[in-house]
mmCIF file of C-alpha atoms and ligand atoms in Angstrom:
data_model
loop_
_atom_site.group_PDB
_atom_site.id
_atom_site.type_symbol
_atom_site.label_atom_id
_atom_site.label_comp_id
_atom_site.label_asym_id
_atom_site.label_seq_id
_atom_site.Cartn_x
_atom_site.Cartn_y
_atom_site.Cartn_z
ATOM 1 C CA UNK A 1 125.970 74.538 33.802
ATOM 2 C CA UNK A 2 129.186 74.446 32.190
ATOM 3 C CA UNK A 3 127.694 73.575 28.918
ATOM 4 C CA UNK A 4 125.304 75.959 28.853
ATOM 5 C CA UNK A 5 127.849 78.879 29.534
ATOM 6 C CA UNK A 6 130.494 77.900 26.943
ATOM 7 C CA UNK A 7 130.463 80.489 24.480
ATOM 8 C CA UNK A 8 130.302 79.508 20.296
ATOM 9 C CA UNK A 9 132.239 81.544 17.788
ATOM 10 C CA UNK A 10 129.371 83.889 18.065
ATOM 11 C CA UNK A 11 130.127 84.576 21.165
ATOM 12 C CA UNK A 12 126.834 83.802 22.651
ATOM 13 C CA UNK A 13 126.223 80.658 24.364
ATOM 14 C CA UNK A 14 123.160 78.283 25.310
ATOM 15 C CA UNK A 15 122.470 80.302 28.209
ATOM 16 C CA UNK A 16 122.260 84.166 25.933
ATOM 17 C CA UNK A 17 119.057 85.635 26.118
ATOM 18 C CA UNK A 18 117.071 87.310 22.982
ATOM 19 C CA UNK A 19 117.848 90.292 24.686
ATOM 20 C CA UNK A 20 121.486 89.972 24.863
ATOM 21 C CA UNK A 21 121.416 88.526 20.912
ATOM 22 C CA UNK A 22 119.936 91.262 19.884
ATOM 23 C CA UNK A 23 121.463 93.894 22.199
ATOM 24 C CA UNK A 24 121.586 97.238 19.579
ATOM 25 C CA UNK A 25 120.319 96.131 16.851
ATOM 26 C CA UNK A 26 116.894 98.107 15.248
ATOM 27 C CA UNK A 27 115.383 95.943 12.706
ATOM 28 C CA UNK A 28 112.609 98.015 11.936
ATOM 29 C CA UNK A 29 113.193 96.902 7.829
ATOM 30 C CA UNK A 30 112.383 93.301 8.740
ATOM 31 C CA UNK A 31 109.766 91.023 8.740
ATOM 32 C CA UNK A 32 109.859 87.876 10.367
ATOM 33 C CA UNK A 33 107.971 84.532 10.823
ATOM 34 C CA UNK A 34 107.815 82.936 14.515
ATOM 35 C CA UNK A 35 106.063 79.675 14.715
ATOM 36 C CA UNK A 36 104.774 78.526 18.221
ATOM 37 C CA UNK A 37 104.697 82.196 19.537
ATOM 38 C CA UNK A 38 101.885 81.966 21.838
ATOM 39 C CA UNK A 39 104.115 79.987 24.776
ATOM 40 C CA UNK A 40 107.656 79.287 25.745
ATOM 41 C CA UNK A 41 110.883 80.363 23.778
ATOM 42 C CA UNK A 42 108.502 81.117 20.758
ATOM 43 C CA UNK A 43 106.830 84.099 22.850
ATOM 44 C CA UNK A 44 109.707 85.307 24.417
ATOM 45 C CA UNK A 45 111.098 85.340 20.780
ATOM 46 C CA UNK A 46 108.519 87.357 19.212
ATOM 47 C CA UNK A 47 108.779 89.518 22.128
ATOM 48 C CA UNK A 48 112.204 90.727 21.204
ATOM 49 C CA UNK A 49 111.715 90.686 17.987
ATOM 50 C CA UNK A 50 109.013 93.141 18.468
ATOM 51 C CA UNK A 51 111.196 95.071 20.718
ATOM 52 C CA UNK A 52 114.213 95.009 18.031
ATOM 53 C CA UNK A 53 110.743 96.738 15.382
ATOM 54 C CA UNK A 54 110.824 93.888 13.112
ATOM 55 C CA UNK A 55 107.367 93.378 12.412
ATOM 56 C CA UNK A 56 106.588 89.461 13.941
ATOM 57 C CA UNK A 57 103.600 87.038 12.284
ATOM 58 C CA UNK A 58 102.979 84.893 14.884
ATOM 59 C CA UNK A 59 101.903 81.417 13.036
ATOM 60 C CA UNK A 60 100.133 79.601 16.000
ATOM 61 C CA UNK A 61 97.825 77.043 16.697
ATOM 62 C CA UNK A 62 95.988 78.738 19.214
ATOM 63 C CA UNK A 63 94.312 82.126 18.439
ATOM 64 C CA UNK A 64 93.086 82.703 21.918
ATOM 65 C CA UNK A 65 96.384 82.470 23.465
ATOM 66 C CA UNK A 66 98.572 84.051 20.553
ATOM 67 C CA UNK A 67 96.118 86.804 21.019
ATOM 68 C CA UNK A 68 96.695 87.271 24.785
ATOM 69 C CA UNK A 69 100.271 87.002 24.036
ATOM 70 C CA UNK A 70 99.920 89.430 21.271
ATOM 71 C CA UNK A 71 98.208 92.152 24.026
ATOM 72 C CA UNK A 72 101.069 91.482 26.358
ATOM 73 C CA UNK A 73 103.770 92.623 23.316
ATOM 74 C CA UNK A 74 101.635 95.958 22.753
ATOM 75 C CA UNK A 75 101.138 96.783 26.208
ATOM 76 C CA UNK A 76 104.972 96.784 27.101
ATOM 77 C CA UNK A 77 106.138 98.063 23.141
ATOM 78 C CA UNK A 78 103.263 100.188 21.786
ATOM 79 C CA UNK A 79 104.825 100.464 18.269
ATOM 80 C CA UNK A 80 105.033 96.532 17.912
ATOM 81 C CA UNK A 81 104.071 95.347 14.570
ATOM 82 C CA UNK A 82 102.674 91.839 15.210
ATOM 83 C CA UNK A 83 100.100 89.873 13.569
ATOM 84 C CA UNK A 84 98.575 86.770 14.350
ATOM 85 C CA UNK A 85 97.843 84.112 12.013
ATOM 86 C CA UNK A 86 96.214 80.526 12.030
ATOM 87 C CA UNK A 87 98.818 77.358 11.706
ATOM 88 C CA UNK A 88 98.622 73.914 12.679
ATOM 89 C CA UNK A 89 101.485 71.961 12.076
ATOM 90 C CA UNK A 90 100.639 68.864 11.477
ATOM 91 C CA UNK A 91 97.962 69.396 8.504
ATOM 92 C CA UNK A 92 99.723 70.042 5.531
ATOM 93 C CA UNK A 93 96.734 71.722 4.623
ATOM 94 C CA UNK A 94 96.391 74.802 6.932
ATOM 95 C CA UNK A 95 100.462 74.826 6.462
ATOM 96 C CA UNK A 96 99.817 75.492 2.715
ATOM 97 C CA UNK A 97 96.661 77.705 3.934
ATOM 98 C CA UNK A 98 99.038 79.754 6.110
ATOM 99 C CA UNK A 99 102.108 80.106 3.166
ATOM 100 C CA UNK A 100 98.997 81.182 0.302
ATOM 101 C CA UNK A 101 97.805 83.529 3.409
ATOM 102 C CA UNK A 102 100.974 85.029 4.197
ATOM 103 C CA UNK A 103 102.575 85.206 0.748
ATOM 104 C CA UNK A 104 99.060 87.110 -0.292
ATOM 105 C CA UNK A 105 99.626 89.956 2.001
ATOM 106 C CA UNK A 106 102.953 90.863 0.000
ATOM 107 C CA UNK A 107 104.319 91.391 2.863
ATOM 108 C CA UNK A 108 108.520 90.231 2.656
ATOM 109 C CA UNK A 109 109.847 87.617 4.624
ATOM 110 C CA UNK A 110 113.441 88.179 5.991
ATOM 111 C CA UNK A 111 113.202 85.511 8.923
ATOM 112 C CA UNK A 112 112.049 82.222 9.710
ATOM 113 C CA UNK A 113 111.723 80.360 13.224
ATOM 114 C CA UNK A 114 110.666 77.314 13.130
ATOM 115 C CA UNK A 115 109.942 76.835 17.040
ATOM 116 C CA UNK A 116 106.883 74.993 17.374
ATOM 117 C CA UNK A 117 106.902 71.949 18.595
ATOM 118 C CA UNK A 118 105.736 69.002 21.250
ATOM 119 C CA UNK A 119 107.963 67.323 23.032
ATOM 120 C CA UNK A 120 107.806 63.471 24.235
ATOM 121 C CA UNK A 121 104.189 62.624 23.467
ATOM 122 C CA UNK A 122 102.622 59.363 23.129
ATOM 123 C CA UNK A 123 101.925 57.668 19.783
ATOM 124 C CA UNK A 124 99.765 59.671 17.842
ATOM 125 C CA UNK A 125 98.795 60.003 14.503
ATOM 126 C CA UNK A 126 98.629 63.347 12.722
ATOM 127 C CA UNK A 127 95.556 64.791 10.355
ATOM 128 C CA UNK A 128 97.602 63.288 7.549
ATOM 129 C CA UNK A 129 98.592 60.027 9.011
ATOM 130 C CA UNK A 130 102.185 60.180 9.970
ATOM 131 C CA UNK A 131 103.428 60.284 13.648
ATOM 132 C CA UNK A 132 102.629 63.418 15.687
ATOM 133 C CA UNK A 133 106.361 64.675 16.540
ATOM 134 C CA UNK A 134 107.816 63.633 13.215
ATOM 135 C CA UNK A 135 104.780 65.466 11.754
ATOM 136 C CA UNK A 136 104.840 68.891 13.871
ATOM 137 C CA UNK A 137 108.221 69.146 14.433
ATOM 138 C CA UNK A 138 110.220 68.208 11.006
ATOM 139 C CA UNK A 139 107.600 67.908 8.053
ATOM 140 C CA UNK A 140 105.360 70.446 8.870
ATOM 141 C CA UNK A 141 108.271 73.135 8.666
ATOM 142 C CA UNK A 142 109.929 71.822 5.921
ATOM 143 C CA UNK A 143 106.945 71.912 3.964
ATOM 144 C CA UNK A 144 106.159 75.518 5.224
ATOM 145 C CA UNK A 145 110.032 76.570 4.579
ATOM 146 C CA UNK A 146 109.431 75.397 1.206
ATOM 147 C CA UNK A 147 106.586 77.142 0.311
ATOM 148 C CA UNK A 148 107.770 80.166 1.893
ATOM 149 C CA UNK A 149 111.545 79.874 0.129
ATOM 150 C CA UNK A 150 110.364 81.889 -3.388
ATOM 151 C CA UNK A 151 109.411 85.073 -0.798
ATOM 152 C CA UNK A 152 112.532 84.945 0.751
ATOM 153 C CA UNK A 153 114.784 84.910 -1.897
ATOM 154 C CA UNK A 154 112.975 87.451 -3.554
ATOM 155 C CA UNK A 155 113.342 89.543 -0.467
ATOM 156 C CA UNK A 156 117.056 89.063 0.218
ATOM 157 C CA UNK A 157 117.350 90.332 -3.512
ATOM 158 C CA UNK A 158 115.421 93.121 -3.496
ATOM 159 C CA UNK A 159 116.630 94.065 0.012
ATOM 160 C CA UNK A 160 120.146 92.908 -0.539
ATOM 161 C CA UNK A 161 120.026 91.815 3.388
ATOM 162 C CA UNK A 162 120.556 88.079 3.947
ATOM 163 C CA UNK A 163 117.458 85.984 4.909
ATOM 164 C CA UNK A 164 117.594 83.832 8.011
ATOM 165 C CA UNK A 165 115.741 79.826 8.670
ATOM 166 C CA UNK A 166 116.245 79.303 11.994
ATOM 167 C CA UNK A 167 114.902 75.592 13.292
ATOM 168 C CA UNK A 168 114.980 75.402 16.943
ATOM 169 C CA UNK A 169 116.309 71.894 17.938
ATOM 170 C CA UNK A 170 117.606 70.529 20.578
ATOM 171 C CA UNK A 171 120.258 68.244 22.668
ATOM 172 C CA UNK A 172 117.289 65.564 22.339
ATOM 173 C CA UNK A 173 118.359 65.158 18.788
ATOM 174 C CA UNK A 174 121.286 62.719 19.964
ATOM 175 C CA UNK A 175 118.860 60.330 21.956
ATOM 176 C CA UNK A 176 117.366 59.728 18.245
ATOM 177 C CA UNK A 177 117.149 55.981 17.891
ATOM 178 C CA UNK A 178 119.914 54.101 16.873
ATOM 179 C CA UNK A 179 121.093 54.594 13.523
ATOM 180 C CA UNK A 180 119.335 57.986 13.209
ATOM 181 C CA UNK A 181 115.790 58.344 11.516
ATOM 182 C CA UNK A 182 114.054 55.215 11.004
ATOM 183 C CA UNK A 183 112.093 56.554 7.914
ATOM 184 C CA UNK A 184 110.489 52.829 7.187
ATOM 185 C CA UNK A 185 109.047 52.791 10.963
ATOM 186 C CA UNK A 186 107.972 56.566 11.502
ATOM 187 C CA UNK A 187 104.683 54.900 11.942
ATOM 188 C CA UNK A 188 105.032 51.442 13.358
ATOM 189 C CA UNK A 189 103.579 52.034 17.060
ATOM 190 C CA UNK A 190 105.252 48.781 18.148
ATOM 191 C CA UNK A 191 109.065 50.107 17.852
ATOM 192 C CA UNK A 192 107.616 53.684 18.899
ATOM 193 C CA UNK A 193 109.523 55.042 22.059
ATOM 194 C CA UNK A 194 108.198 59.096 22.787
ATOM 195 C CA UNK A 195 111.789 60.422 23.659
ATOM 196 C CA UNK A 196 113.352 58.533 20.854
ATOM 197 C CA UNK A 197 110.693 60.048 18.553
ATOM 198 C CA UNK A 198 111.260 63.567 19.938
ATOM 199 C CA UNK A 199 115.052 62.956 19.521
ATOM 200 C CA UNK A 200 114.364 61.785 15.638
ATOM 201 C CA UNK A 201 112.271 65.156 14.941
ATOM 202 C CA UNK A 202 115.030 67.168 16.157
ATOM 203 C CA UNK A 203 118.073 65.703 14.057
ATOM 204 C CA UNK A 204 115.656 66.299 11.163
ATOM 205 C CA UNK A 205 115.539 69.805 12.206
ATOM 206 C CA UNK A 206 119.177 70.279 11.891
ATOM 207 C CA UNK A 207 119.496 68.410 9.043
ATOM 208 C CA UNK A 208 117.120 70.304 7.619
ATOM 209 C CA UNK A 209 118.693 73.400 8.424
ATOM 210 C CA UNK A 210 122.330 72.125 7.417
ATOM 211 C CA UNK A 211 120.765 71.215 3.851
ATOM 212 C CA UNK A 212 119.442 74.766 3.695
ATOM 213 C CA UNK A 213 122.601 76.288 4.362
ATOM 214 C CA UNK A 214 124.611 74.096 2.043
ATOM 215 C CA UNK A 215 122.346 74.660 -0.827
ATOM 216 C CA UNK A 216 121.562 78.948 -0.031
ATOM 217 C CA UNK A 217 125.014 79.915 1.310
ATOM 218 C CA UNK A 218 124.843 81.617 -2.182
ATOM 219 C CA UNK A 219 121.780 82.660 -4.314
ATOM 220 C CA UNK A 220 121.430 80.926 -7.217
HETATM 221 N N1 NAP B 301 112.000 74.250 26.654
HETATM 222 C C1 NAP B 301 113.073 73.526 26.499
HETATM 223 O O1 NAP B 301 113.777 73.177 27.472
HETATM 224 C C2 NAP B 301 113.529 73.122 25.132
HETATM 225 C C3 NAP B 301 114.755 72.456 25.006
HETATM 226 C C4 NAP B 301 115.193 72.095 23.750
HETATM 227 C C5 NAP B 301 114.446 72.391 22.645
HETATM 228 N N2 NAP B 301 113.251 73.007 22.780
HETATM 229 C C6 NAP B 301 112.490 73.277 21.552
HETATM 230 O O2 NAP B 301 112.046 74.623 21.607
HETATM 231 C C7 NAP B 301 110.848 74.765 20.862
HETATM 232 C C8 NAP B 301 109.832 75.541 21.704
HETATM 233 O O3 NAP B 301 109.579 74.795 22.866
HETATM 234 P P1 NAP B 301 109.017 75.452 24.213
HETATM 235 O O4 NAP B 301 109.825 74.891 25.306
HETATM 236 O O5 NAP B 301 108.912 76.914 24.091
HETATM 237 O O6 NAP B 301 107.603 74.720 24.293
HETATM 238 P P2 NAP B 301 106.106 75.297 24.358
HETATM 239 O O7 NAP B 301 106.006 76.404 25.329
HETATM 240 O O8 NAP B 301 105.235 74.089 24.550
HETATM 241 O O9 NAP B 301 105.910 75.888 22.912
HETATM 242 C C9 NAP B 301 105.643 75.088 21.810
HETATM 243 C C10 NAP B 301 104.699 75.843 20.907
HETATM 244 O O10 NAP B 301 104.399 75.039 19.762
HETATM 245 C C11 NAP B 301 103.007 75.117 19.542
HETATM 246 N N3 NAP B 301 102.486 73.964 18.804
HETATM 247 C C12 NAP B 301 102.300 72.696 19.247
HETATM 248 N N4 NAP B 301 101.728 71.963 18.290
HETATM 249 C C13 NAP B 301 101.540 72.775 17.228
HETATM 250 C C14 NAP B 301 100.971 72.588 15.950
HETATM 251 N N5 NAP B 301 100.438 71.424 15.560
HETATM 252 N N6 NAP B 301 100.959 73.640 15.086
HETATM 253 C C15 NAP B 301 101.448 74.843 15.461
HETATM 254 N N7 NAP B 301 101.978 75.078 16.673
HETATM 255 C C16 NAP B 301 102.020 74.049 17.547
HETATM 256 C C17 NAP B 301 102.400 75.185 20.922
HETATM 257 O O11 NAP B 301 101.061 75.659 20.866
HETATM 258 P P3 NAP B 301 100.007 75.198 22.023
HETATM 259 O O12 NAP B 301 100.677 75.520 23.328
HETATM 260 O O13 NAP B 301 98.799 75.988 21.724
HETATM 261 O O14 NAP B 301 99.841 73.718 21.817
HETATM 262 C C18 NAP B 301 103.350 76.150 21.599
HETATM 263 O O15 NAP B 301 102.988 77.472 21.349
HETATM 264 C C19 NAP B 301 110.405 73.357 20.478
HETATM 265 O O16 NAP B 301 110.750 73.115 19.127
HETATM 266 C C20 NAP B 301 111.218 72.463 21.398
HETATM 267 O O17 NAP B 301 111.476 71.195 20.819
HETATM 268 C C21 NAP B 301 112.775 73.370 23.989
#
């Protein structure tokens, strides 16, 4: 428990809620992106978001659930702005479907979670042939982050209010294998081990998201 109370230089810790994060803030001016919002951390994030009056696009998987989700936000916050919106992961396809979507709707784009995920699952192959975690978790977001990047940066300049990527990892991302990602056997079932996998996925995601800072701390 320890680790989860020890407080960052943000002076939240592991173990702050959305609602403490966001304690006073009214974002009503903001738009934001949640993928993975119809379960878990990704609902409880839109949630607050909603609460906060940033207007949440929910990019799931699942329209059923998103939608039952989606009730659940409007029933407790009347006022919620939240819109629902078909993406699986691990097709590069309805990824670029969803960005061509969104970005049609003009709407900005001040946030970006990338939450969705799966977690420990057997070898799988996704629609586009490359294994399932590396696929859902890492590549499907960075492709979506890319082709959501031009939006965003036209958005932090018009609105002179800095944009946000968050990735959601996780401790799993030391338990990658050894040596880190082992790009030449993403796909070789034989060396595949599910937590390993998981682990790999995740220190993309923050490698990812260290890249992103290095290269957008300032706007070109
Ligand atoms: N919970 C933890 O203890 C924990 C710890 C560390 C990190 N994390 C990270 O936190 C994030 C959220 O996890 P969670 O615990 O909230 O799990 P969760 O409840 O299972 O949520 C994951 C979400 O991702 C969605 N998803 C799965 N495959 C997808 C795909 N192909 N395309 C689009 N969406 C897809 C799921 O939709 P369906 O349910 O419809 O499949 C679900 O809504 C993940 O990135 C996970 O690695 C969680």
């Amino acid at each position: 428990m320890w680790g989860l109370s020890r407080k960052g230089d943000s002076g939240f810790s592991s173990s702050s809620t959305a609602l403490q994060v966001t304690q006073g803030i009214h974002a009503t001016a903001l738009t934001a992106i949640v993928t993975g919002a119809s379960s878990g951390i990704g609902a409880e994030t839109a949630r607050v978001l909603a609460l906060r009056g940033v207007h949440v696009i929910m990019g799931v998987i699942d329209m059923i659930d998103a939608n039952n989700v989606k009730e659940s936000i409007l029933k407790e916050i009347p006022t919620a702005k939240v819109d629902v919106m078909k993406l699986d992961l691990s097709s590069m396809a309805s990824v670029q479907n969803f960005a061509t979507e969104f970005n049609s709707t003009r709407l900005p784009l001040n946030i970006l979670i990338n939450n969705a995920g799966i977690c420990a699952a057997p070898f799988m192959l996704s629609t586009d042939n490359v294994e399932l975690q590396f696929a859902i978790n890492y590549l499907g977001h960075f492709h979506l982050t890319n082709l959501l990047l031009d939006n965003m940066k036209k958005t932090t300049r018009e609105s002179k209010v800095q944009g946000r990527i968050v990735n959601v990892s996780s401790t799993g991302h030391q338990f990658t294998y050894r040596g880190g990602i082992h790009f030449e056997k993403i796909n070789d079932p034989s060396s595949y081990n599910n937590w390993r996998a998981y682990g790999q996925s995740k220190l993309a995601n923050i490698l990812h998201a260290k890249e992103l800072a290095r290269r957008f701390k300032v706007l070109p």
